[in-house]
Short mmCIF file of C-alpha atoms in Angstrom, two decimals:
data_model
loop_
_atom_site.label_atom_id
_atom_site.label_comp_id
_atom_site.label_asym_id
_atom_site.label_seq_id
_atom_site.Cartn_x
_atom_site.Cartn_y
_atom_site.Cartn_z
CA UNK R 1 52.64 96.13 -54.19
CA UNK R 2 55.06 97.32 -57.21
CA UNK R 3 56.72 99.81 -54.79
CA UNK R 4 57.62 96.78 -51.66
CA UNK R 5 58.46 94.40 -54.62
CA UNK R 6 60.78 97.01 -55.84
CA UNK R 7 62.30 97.62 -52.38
CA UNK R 8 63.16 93.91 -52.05
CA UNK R 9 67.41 93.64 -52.29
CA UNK R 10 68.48 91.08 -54.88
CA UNK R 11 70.68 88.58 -53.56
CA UNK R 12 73.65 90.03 -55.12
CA UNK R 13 72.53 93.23 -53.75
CA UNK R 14 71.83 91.90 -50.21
CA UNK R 15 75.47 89.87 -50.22
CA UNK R 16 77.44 93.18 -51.17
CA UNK R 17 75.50 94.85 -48.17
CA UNK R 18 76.85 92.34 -46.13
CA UNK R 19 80.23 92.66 -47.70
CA UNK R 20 80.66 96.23 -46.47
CA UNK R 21 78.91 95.83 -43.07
CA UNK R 22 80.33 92.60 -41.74
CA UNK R 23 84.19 93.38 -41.30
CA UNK R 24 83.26 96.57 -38.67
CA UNK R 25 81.54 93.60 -36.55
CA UNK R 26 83.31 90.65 -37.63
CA UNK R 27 84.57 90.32 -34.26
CA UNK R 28 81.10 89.47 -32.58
CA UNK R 29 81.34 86.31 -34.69
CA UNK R 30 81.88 82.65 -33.71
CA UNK R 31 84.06 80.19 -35.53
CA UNK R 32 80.96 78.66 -36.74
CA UNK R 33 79.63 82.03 -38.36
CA UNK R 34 83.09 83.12 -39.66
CA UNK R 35 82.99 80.05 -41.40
CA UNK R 36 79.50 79.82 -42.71
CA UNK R 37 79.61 83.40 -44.12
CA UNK R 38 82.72 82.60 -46.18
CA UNK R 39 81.13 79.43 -47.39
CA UNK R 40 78.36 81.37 -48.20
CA UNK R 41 79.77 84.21 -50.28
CA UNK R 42 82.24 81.73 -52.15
CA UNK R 43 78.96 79.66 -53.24
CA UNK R 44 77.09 82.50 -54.46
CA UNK R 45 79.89 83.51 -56.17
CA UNK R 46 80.05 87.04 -54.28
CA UNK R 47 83.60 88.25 -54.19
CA UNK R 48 84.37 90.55 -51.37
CA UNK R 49 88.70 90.84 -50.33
CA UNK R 50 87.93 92.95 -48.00
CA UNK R 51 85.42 90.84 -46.08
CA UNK R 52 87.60 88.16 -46.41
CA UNK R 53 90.47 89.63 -45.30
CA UNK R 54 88.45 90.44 -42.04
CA UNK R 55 87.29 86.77 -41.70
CA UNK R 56 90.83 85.57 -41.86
CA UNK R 57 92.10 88.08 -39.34
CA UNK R 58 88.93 87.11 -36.99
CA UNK R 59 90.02 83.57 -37.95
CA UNK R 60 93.31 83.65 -36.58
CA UNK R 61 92.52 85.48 -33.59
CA UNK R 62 89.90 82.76 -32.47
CA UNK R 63 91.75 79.77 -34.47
CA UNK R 64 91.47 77.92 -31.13
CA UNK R 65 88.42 77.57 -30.73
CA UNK R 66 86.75 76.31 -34.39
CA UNK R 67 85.36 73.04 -34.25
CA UNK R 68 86.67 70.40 -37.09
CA UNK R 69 83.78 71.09 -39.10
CA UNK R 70 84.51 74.91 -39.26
CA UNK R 71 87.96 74.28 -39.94
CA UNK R 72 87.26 72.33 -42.86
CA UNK R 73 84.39 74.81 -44.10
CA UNK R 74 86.78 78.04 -43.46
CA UNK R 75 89.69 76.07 -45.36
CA UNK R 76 87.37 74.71 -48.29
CA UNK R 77 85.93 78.32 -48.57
CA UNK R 78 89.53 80.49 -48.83
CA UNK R 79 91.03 77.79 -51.22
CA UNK R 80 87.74 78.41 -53.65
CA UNK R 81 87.65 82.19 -53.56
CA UNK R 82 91.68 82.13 -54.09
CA UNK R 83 92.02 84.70 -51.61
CA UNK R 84 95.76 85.72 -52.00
CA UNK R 85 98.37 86.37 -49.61
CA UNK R 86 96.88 83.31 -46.96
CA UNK R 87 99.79 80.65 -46.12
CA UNK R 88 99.34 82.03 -42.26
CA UNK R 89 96.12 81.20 -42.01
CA UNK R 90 96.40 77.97 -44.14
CA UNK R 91 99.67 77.33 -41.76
CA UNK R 92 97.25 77.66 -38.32
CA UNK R 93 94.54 75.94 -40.23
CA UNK R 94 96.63 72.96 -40.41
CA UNK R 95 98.10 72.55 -36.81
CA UNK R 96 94.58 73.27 -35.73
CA UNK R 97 93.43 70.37 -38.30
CA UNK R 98 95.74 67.69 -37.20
CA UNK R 99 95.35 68.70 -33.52
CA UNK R 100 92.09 67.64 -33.62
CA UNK R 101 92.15 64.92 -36.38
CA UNK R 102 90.11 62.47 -34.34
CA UNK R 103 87.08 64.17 -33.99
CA UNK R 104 86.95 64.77 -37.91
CA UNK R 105 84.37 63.08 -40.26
CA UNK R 106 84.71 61.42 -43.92
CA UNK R 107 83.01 64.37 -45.17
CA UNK R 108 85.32 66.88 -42.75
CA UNK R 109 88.78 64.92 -44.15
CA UNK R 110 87.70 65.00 -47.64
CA UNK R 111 87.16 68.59 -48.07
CA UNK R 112 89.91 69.73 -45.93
CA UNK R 113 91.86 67.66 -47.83
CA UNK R 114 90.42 69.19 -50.88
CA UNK R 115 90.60 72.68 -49.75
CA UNK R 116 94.70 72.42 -49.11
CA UNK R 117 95.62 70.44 -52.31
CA UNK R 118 93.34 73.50 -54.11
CA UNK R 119 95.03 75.96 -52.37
CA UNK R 120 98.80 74.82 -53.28
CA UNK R 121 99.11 74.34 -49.45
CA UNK R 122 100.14 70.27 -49.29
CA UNK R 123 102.15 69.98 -46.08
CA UNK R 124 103.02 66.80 -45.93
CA UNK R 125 102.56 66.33 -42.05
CA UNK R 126 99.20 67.33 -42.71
CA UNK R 127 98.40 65.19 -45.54
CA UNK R 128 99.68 62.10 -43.76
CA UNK R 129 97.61 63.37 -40.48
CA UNK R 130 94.25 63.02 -42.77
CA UNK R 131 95.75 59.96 -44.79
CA UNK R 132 95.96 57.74 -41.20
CA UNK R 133 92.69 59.15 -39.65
CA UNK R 134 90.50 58.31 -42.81
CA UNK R 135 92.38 54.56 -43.20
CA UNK R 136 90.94 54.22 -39.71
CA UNK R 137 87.00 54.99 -40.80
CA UNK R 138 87.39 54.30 -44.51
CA UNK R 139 84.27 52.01 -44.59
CA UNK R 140 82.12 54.73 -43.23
CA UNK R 141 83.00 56.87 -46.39
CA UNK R 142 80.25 57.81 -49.00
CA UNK R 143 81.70 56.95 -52.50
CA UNK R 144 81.61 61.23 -52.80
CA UNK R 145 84.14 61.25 -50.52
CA UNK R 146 86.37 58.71 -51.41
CA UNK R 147 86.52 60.10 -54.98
CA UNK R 148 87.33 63.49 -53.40
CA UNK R 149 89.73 62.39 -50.78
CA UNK R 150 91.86 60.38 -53.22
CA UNK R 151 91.62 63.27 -56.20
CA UNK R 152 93.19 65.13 -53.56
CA UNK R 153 95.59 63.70 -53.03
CA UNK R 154 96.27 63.10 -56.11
CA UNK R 155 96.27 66.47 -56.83
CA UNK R 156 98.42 67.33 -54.44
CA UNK R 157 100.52 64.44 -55.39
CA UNK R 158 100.73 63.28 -51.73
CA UNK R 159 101.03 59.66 -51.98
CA UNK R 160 101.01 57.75 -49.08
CA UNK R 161 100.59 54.03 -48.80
CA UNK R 162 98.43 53.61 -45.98
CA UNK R 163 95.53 55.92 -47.60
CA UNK R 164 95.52 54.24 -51.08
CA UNK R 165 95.83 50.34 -49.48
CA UNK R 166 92.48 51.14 -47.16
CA UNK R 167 90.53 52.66 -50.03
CA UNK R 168 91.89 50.06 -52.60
CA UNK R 169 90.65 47.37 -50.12
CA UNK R 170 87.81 49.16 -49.49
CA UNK R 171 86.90 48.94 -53.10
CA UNK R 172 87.03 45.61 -53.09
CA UNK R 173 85.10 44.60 -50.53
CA UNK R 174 82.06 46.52 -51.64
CA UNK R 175 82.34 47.12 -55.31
CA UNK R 176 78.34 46.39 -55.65
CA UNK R 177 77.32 49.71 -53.99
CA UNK R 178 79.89 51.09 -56.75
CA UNK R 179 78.72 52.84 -60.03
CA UNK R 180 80.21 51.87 -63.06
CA UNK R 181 81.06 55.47 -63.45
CA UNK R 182 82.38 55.41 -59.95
CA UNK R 183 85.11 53.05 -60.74
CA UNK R 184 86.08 54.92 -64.00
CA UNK R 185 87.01 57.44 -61.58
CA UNK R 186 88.61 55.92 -59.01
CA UNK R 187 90.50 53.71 -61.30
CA UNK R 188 91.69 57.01 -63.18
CA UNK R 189 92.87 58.44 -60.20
CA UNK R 190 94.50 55.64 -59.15
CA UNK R 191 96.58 55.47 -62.08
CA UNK R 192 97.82 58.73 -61.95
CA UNK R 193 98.75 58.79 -58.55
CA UNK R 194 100.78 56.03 -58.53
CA UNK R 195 102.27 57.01 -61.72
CA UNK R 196 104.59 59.68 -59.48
CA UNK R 197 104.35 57.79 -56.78
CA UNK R 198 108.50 56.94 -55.62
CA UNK R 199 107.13 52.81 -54.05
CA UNK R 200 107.64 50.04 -56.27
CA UNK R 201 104.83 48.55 -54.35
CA UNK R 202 102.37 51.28 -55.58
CA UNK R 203 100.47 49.12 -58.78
CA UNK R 204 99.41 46.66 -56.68
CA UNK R 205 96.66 49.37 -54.97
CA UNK R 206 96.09 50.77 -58.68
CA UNK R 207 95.64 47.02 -59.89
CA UNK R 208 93.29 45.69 -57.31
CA UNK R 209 90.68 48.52 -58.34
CA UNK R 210 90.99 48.25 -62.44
CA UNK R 211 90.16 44.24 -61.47
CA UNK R 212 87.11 45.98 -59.79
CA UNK R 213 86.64 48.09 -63.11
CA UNK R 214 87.42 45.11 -65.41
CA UNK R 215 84.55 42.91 -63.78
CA UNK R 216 82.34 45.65 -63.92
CA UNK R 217 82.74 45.60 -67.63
CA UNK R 218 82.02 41.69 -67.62
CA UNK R 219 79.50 41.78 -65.62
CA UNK R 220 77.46 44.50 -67.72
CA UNK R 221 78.52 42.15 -71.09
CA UNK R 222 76.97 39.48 -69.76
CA UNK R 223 73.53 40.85 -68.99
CA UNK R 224 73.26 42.20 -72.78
#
């Protein structure tokens, strides 16, 4: 029983094997594997350039064909391992993105928009691609995605109007399903995006969510 036990690969051990045996294959992959093996190594915190390197060759062979969850997965997962030497694939990553902007989800535009304001890579085409589509389903957002969305773009200091007014008025509409720690957040980020932001019109987004903040705070003084 010792003996088997022993012959068991760690995880590590089992993600290094991988490492060395994937890029000789990586062609048989889909987008959806390509993707899900990056995302994979970067949360296990298994660095591997050359395996990467093969991904984003495979990647930009096949760019075509990923589906806008892929996309965002493949982005999120090259912008966390900081895998050098990348602005062509970030650069086909993004036409492919806005391309097919419709079919992406709240959770798809947050971490794509995540993944390019990590990686340095803030084109601003881009940015206002995922700005307009997520205005358009902002009240389908989970309050994890707002809060990465707009630190995004903060971030990335991409501030656009259109983004900040729907999530502002969001807000607002349903602060109850807000945490109090929720609106810290948002409130912060707020702040210091429209702090470089070049529109005089920009503290009236920051403003309506520190009202949401401030009657947070009066609400919670009142039930002590």
């Amino acid at each position: 029983v010792f003996a088997a036990a022993a012959e068991v690969p760690t995880p590590l051990r089992l993600f290094k094997t991988i490492a060395e045996a994937a890029p000789e294959r990586i062609g048989d992959f889909t987008p959806s594997e390509l993707a899900r093996v990056a995302w994979a190594f970067v949360t296990t915190h298994v660095s591997s350039s050359q395996l990467f390197e093969s991904i984003a060759e495979a990647a930009l062979v096949r760019i075509r064909q990923f589906k806008a969850v892929d996309l965002a997965t493949i982005a999120w997962a090259f912008a966390t391992a900081n895998v050098p030497q990348q602005q062509r694939l970030f650069a086909k990553l993004s036409e492919m993105v806005q391309r097919l902007i419709v079919t992406f989800t709240p959770a798809d535009l947050a971490k794509t928009a995540v993944a390019f304001a990590k990686a340095g890579e803030s084109p601003a085409q881009l940015f206002d691609s995922l700005a307009a589509s997520a205005a358009t389903i902002i009240a389908r957002f989970r309050v994890e995605d707002l809060r990465r969305i707009l630190g995004a773009f903060a971030h990335a200091r991409a501030w656009n109007p259109v983004l900040f007014s729907s999530i502002a008025a969001a807000v607002w509409l349903e602060k109850d399903k807000y945490a109090q720690n929720d609106l810290y957040v948002i409130a912060s980020l707020f702040t210091g995006a429209t702090a470089v932001s070049p529109l005089s019109t920009s503290p009236l987004d920051s403003e309506a969510v520190l009202r949401v903040v401030a009657r947070q705070q009066l609400d919670d003084l009142r039930r002590i």
